XYZ file of C-alpha atoms in Angstrom:
578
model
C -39.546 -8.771 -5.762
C -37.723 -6.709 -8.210
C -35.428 -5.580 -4.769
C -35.084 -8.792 -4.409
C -33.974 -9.876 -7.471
C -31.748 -6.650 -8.161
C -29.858 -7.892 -4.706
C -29.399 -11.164 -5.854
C -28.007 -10.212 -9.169
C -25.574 -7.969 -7.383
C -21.647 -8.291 -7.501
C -20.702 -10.278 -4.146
C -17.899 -7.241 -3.127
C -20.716 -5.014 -3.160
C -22.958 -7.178 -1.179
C -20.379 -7.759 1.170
C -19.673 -3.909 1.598
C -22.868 -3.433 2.035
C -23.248 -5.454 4.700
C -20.333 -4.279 6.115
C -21.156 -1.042 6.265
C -24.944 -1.811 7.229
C -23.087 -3.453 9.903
C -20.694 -1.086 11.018
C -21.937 2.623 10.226
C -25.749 2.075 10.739
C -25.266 1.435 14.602
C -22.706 4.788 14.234
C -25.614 6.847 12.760
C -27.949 5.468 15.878
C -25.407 6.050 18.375
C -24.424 9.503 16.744
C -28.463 10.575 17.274
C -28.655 8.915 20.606
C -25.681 10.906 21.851
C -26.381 13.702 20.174
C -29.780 14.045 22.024
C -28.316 13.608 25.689
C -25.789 15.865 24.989
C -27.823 18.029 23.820
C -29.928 17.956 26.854
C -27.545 18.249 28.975
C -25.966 21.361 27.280
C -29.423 22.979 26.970
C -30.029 21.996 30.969
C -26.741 23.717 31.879
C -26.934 26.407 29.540
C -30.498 27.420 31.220
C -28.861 26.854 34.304
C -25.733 29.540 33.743
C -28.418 31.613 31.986
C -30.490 31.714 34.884
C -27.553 31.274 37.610
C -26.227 34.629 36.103
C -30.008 36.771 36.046
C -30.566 35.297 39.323
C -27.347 37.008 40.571
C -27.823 40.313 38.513
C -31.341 40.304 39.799
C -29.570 39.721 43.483
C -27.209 42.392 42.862
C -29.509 45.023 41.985
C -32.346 44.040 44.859
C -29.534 44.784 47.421
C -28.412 47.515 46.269
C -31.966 49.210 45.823
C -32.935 47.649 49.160
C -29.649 49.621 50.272
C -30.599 52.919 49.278
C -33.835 52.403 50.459
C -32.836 51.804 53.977
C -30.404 54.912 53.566
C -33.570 56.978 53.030
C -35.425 55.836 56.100
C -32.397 56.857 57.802
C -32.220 60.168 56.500
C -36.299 60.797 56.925
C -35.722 59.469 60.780
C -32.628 62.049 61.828
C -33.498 64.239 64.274
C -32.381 67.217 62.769
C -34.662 66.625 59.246
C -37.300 66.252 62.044
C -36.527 69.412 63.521
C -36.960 71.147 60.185
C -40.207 69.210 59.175
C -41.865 70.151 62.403
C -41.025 73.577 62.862
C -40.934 74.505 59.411
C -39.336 78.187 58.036
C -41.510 80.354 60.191
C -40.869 78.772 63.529
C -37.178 78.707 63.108
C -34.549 81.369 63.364
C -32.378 81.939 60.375
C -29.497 80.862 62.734
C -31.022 78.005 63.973
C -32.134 77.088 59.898
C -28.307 77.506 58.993
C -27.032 75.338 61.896
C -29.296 72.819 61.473
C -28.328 72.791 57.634
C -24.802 72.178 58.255
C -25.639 69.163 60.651
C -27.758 67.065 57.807
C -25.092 68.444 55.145
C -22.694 66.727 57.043
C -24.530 64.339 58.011
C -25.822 63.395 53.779
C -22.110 63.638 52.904
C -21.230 60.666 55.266
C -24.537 58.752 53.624
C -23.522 59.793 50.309
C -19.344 58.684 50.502
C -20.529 55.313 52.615
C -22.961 53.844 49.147
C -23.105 53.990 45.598
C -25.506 57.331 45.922
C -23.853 59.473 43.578
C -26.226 62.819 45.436
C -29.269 63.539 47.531
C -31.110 66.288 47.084
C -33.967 67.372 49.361
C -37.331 69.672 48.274
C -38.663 71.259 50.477
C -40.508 74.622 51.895
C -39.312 77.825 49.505
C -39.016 80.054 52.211
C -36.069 78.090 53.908
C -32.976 80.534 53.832
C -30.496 77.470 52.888
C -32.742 76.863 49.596
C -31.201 77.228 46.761
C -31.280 75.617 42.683
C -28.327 73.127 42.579
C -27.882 73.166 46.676
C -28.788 69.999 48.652
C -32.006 71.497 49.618
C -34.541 73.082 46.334
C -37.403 74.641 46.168
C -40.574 71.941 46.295
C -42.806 74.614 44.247
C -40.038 74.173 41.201
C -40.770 70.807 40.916
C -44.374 70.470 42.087
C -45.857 70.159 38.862
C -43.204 67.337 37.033
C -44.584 64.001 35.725
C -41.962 62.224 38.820
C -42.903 64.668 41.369
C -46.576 63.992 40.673
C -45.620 60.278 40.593
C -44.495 60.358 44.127
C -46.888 62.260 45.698
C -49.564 59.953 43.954
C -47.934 57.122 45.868
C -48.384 58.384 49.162
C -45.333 58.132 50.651
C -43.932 55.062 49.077
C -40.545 54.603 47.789
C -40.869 55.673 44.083
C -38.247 55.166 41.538
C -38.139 57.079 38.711
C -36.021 58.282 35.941
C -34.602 61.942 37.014
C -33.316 64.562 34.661
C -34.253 67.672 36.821
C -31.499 67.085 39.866
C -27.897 68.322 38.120
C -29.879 71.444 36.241
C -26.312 72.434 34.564
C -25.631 68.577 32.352
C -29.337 67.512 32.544
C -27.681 64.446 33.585
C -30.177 61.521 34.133
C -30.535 59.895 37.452
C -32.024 56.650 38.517
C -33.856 58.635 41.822
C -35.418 57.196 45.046
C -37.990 59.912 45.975
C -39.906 59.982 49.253
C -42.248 62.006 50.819
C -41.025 64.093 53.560
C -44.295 64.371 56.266
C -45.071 66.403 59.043
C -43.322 64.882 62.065
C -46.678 66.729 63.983
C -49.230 65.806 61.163
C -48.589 62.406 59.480
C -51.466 62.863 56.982
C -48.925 66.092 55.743
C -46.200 65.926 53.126
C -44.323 69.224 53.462
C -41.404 68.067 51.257
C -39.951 65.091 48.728
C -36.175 63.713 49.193
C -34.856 62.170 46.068
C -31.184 59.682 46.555
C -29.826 60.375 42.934
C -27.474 57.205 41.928
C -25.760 57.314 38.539
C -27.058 55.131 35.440
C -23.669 53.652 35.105
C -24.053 52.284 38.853
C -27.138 49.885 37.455
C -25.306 49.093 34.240
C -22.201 47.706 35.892
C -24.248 45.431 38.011
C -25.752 43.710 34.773
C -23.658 40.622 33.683
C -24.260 38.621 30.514
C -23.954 34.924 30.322
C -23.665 35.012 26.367
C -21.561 37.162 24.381
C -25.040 37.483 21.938
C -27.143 38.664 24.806
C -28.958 41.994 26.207
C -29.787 42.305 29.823
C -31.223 45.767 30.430
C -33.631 47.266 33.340
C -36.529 49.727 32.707
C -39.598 50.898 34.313
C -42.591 49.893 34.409
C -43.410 52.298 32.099
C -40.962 50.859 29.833
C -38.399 53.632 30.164
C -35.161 52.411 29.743
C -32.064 52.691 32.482
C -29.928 51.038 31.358
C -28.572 48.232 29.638
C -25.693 45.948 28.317
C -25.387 47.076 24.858
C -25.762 49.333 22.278
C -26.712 47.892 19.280
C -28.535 45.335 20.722
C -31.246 47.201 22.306
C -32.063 48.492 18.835
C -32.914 45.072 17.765
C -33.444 43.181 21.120
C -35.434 45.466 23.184
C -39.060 44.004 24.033
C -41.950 46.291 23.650
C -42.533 46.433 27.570
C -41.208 44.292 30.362
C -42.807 41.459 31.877
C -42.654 38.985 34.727
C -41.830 35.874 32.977
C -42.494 33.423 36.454
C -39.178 32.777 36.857
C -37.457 31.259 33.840
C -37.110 31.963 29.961
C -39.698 31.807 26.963
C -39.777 32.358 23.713
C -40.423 35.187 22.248
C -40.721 36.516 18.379
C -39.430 39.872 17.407
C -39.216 41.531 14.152
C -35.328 40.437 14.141
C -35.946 37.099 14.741
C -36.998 34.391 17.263
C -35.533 35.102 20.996
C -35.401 33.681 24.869
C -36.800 36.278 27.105
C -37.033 36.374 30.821
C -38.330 39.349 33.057
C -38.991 40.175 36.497
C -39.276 43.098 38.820
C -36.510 44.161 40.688
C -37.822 43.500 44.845
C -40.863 45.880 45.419
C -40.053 49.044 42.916
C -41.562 49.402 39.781
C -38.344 48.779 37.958
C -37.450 45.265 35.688
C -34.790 43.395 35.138
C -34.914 42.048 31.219
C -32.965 39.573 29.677
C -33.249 38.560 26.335
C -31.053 35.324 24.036
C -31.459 35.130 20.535
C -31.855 31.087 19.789
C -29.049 31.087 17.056
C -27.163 32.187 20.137
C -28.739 29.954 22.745
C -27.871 27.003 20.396
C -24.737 28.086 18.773
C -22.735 25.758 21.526
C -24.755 23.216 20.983
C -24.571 23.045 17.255
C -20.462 23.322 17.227
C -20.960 19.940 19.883
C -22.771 19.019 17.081
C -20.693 19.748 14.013
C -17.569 18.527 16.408
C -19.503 14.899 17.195
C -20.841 14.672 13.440
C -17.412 15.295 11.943
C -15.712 12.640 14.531
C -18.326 9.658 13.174
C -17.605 11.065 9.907
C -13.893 10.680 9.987
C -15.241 7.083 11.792
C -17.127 6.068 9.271
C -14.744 7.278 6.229
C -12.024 5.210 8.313
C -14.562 1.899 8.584
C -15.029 2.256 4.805
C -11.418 2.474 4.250
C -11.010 -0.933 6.499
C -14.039 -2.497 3.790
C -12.800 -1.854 0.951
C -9.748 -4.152 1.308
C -11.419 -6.373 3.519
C -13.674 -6.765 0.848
C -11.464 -6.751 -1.977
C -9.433 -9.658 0.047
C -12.288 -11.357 0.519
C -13.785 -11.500 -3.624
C -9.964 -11.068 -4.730
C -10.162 -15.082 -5.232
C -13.320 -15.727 -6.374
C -12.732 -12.649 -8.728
C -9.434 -14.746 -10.058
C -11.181 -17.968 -9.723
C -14.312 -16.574 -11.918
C -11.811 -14.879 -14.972
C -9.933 -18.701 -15.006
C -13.408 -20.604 -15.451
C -14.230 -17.842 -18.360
C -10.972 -18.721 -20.124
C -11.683 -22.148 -20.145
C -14.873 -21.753 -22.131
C -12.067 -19.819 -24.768
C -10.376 -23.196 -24.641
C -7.596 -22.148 -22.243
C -7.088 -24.363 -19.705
C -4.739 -22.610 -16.876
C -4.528 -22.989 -13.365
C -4.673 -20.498 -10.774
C -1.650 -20.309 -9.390
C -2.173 -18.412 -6.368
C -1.120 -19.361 -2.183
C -3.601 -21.895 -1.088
C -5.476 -21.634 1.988
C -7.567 -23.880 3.996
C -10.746 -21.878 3.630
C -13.780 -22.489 1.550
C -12.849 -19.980 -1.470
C -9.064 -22.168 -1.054
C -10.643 -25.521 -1.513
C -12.568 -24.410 -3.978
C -9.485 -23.061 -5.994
C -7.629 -26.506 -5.131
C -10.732 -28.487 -6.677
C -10.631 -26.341 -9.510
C -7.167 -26.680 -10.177
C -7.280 -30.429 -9.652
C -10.747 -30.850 -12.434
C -7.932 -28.257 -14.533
C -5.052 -30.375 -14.473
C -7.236 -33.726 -14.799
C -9.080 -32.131 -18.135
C -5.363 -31.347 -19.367
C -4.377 -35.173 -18.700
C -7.727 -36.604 -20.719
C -6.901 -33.486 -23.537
C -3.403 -34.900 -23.759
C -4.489 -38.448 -23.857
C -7.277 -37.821 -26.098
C -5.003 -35.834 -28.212
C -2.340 -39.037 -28.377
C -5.115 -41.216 -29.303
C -5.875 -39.232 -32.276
C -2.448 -38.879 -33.174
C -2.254 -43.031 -33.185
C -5.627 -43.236 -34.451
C -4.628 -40.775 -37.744
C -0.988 -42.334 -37.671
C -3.039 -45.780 -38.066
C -4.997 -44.670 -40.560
C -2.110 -43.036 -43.094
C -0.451 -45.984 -42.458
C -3.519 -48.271 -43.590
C -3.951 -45.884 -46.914
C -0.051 -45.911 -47.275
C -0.103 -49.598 -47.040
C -2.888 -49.893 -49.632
C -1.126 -47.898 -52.191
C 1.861 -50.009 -52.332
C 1.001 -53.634 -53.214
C -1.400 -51.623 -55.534
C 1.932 -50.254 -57.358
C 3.880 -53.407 -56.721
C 1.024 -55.234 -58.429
C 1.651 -53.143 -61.533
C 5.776 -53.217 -61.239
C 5.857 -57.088 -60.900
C 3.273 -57.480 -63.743
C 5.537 -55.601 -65.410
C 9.050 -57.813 -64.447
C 7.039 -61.014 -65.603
C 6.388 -59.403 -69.444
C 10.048 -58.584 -69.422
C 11.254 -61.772 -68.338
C 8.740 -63.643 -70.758
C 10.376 -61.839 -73.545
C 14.457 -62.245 -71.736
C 14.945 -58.403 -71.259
C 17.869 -58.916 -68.807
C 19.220 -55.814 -68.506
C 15.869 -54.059 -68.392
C 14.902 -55.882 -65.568
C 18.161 -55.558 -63.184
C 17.612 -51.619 -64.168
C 13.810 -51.764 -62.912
C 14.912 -54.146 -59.791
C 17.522 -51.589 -58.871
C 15.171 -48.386 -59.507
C 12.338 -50.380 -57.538
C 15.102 -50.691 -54.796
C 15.455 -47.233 -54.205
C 11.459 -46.645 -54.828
C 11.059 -49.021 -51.505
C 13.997 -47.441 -49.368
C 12.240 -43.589 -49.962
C 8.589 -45.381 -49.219
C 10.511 -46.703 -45.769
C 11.683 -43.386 -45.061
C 12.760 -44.733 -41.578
C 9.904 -45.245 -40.801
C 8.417 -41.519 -40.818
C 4.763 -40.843 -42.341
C 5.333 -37.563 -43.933
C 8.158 -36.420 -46.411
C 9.359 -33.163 -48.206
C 8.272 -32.218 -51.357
C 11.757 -32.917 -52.691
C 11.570 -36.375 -51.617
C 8.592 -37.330 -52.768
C 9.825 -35.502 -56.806
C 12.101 -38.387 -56.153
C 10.355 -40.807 -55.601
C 8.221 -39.697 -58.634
C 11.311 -39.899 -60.938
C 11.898 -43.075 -59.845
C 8.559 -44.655 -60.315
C 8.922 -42.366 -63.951
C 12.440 -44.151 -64.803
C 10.617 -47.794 -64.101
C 7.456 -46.612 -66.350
C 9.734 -46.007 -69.325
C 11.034 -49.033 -69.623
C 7.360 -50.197 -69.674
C 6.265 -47.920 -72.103
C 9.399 -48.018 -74.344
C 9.585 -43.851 -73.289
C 6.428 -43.214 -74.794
C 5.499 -40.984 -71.858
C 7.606 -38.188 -70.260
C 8.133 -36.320 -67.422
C 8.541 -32.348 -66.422
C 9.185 -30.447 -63.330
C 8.698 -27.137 -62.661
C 9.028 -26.525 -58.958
C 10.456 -23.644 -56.788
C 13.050 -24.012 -54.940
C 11.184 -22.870 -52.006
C 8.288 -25.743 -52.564
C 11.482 -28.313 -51.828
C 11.306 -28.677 -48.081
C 7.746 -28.296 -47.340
C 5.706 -31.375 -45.956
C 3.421 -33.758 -47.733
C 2.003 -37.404 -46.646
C 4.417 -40.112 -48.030
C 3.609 -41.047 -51.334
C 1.116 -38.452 -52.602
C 2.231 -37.033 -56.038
C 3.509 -40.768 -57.163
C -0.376 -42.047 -57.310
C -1.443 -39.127 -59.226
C 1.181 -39.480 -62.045
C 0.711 -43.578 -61.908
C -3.087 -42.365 -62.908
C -2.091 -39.609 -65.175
C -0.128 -42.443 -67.268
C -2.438 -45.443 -67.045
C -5.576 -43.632 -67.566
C -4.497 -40.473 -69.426
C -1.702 -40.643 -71.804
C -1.702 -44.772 -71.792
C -5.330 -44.577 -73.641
C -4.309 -42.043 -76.291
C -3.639 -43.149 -79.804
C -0.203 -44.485 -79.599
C 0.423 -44.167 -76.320
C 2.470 -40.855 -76.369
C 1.989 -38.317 -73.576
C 4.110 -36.088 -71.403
C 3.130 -35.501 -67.533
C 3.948 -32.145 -66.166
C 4.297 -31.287 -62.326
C 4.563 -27.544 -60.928
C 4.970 -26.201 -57.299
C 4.560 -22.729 -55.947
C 4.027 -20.907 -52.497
C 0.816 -19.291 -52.588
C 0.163 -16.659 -49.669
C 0.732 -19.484 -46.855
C -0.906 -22.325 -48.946
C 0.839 -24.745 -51.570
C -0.023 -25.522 -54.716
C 1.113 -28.409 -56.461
C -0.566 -29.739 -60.108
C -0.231 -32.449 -61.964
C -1.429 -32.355 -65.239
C -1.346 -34.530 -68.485
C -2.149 -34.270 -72.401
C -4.228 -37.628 -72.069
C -7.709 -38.573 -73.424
C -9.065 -36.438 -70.111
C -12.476 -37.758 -67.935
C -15.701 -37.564 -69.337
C -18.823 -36.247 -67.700
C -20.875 -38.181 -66.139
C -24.709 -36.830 -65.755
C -25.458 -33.744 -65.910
C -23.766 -32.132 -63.031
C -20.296 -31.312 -64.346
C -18.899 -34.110 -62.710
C -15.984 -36.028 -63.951
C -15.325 -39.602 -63.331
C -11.795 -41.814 -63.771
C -12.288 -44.387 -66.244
C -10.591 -46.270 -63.433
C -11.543 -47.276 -60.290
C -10.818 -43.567 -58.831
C -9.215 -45.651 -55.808
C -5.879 -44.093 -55.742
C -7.783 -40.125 -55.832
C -10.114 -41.139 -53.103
C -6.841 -42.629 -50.744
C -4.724 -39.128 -51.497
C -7.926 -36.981 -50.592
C -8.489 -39.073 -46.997
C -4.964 -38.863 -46.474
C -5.084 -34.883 -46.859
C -7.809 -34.594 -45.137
C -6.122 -36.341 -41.575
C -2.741 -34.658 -42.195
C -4.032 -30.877 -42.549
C -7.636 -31.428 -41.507
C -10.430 -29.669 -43.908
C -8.438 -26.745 -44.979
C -6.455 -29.655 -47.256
C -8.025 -29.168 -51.019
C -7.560 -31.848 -54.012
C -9.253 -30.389 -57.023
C -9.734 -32.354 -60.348
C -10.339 -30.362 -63.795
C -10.441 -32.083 -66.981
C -11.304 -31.514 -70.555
C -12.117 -34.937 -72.572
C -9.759 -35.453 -75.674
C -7.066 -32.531 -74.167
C -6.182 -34.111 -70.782
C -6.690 -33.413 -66.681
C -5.251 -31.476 -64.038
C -4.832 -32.336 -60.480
C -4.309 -29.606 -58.095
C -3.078 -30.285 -54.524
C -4.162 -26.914 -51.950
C -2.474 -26.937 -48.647
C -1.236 -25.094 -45.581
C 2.676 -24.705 -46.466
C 4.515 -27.105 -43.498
C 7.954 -27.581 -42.812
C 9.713 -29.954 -40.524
């Protein structure tokens, strides 16, 4: 389960190269093994086959030539001259009739010897010949009577014997690979009266041994395990078997103390020599494991080039849904962008073209909601504005009617004109939000019309910067404030005398505007701090709504007051310009 779920929480480019590559280089790796085997077997089949092609021939090679020399020494036992000698031996034959007879099977060896690859025959025979000599073609038979090959031939019974010879060439104790026969009695078959030995050179057998592998000894002994020759040097140090052996006719495996080898052994036709060949297996399989390293680094060069074709096959693949993912995360940040990327007519491009489409229609209901709130806010300012003026027109034409009950003429074109200019800044064509300077203005105006109302009782200050001038406020926001500073602050005090101060200044990126006045102040009301008008607070509570839909709730109206010493309004918002 945990498999499961670990797969299903995977990224989809790695599933999909996965797949890919379960797709594509798994059925590599089972065609690799699958070839690998039949090759295999059929380089191990023809590998035996050359091995044992090329002992078969060695092993051909040496039976005919034995099988050679052995029918040269029938021919030699059979001439009618040797038979002369064997039957009449020393005593029955003149000296001159020993010497000519010599010279006939001296000539007659010398043609047997140049026509083969007999490097000498040498015969033993009765001492008492007169042609016997110690390196002459006919010895002594008493000089070699009592030698381990001598005894091995005459042991035999007549049958060809090979053995290893170092007694023929007396001066270089040169070794021999010697045919000996016995040489009987032509009168008395159950008598040997003499051995002939057909001496051929070790070099003879070692040129006839051929090697199918450059890491391999072929070698012949005896079947005493005397070596006579063989196809190396140092190899027959460390590849040498104990003793030969007939192997039936192909190789096996055999373990020496240098390491695991193929042997294969059989005698040479009827003699009691062997022909050996021995593999070592690092050998026997080096071919097959450069077929190997050669197939495994083609499928690796396939396989790194089948990756190389995933990886953008992939990446082309999850490129869009990739894209398509990062735009649906920005739109939970609030950014609402489309992808703009070719279209297709796949499943991945109709999804982007549905996305794009719910995109563009969230952007249509944003911008509609957003003009609805607009009108909705606009509505609303205008509702407050439109409750703060009859409130002040109340109070102005209140006013006109005292002055015209007691025929103030001139004070009442002065407020007309002054209430003209008050309405034409309130109109403001028509716009919902002024600059600070603007709505000073429209303060000093609604100040000039108080005076003549309060007989200039109550003054007026300003203290603004000139960088306060052309930020934004709601239309008539400061005017209220001083209307209340006058009628409920200085207005109450004893006599009636008061002055109303107003100050502006940029605060980091906030302004701050206060009111304040040297009225009668608020008291408190409970025991909370809190402060309550002596009025209605109506005209605080319109200001404070009309903040709050202009700048939102970072707009702050703050009221401090101290009973008997006056109050303080303080307006806190973002600095805006137009």
């Amino acid at each position: 389960m945990n498999l499961i779920h670990a797969v299903n929480d995977m990224p989809l480019r790695k599933k999909i190269i996965i797949l890919f590559a379960l797709i594509g280089i798994v059925p590599l790796i089972i065609t690799f093994f699958i070839s690998y085997g039949e090759i295999r077997k059929l380089v191990v089949n023809g590998q035996n086959y050359a091995e044992n092609q090329s002992y078969e021939q060695t092993l051909t090679t040496l039976n005919r030539k034995l099988e050679h020399i052995e029918e040269l020494s029938s021919m030699l036992i059979v001439n009618k001259d040797m038979e002369a000698i064997l039957a009449k031996g020393s005593a029955r034959m003149s000296v001159a009739d020993q010497i000519e007879v010599y010279g006939n099977i001296v000539d007659y060896t010398q043609i047997m010897v140049s026509s083969s690859d007999i490097d000498s025959i040498v015969y033993f025979v009765d001492d008492n010949y007169a042609f016997t000599g110690v390196d002459t073609l006919f010895r002594r038979m008493n000089s070699i009577r009592q030698l381990d090959w001598a005894q091995k031939v005459i042991e035999n019974k007549g049958g060809p014997t090979w053995t290893l010879n170092k007694d023929i060439d007396t001066r270089t104790g040169q070794t021999y690979l010697s045919l000996n026969k016995l040489l009987w009695n032509p009168e008395d078959y159950t008598s040997a009266i003499g051995i002939v030995s057909l001496n051929l050179e070790l070099k003879q057998i070692q040129q006839s041994l051929t090697k199918s592998n450059p890491e391999q000894l072929v070698y012949v002994e005896t079947a005493a395990g005397e070596l006579v020759a063989g196809s190396g040097g140092k190899e027959l140090e460390t590849m040498r078997l104990d003793k030969p052996f007939d192997s039936k006719g192909s190789y096996v495996n055999v373990s020496l103390a240098s390491g695991s080898y193929m042997a294969r052994g059989q005698e040479i036709g009827g003699t009691n020599l062997y022909l050996m060949s021995v593999i070592s297996h690092r050998a026997a399989t080096k071919s097959i494991n450069e077929i190997k390293y050669q197939m495994g680094m083609v499928y690796v060069i396939i396989c790194l080039l089948l990756l190389l074709f995933i990886f953008p096959v992939a990446r082309s693949i999850t490129r869009r849904i990739y894209l398509l993912m990062n735009k649906m995360s920005q739109v939970r940040q609030g950014r609402l962008n489309e992808l703009d990327i070719r279209t297709s007519k796949d499943e991945v491009g109709q999804l982007i073209l549905s996305y794009n489409y719910m995109i563009n229609s969230v952007q249509e209901l944003m911008v509609e909601q957003y003009k609805l709130g607009q009108e909705k806010t606009q509505a609303e300012l205008k509702a407050l504005q439109s409750q703060i003026n009859p409130h002040f027109l109340y109070n102005t034409l209140d006013m006109l009617n005292w002055m015209a009950q007691k025929e103030e003429r001139d004070n009442i074109q002065q407020i007309i004109y002054a209430l003209s200019d008050y309405y034409k800044l309130i109109l403001n064509k028509g716009n919902d939000f002024v600059t600070v300077r603007d709505e000073l203005r429209l303060s000093s105006i609604y100040m000039e019309i108080q005076k003549k109302r309060f007989k200039n009782r109550v003054q007026l200050e300003m203290e603004v910067e000139e960088s306060v001038m052309d930020c934004m406020l709601p239309k008539i926001t400061i005017q209220p404030l001083v209307e209340n500073a006058i009628l409920h602050g200085v207005s109450e005090k004893p006599g009636g005398r008061g002055t109303i101060r107003i100050t502006g200044h940029i605060e980091g990126e906030r302004l701050i505007m206060r009111i304040s006045d040297d009225g009668v102040g608020m008291p408190e009301e409970g025991g909370g701090g809190q402060r309550k008008h002596r009025g209605s607070g109506y005209g605080l509570s319109n200001i404070r709504k009309r903040l709050d839909l202009y700048f939102g709730q970072t707009a702050e109206l703050q009221l401090q007051s101290t009973p008997g010493e006056g109050t303080d309004v303080t307006i806190n918002v973002p600095v805006t310009h137009r």
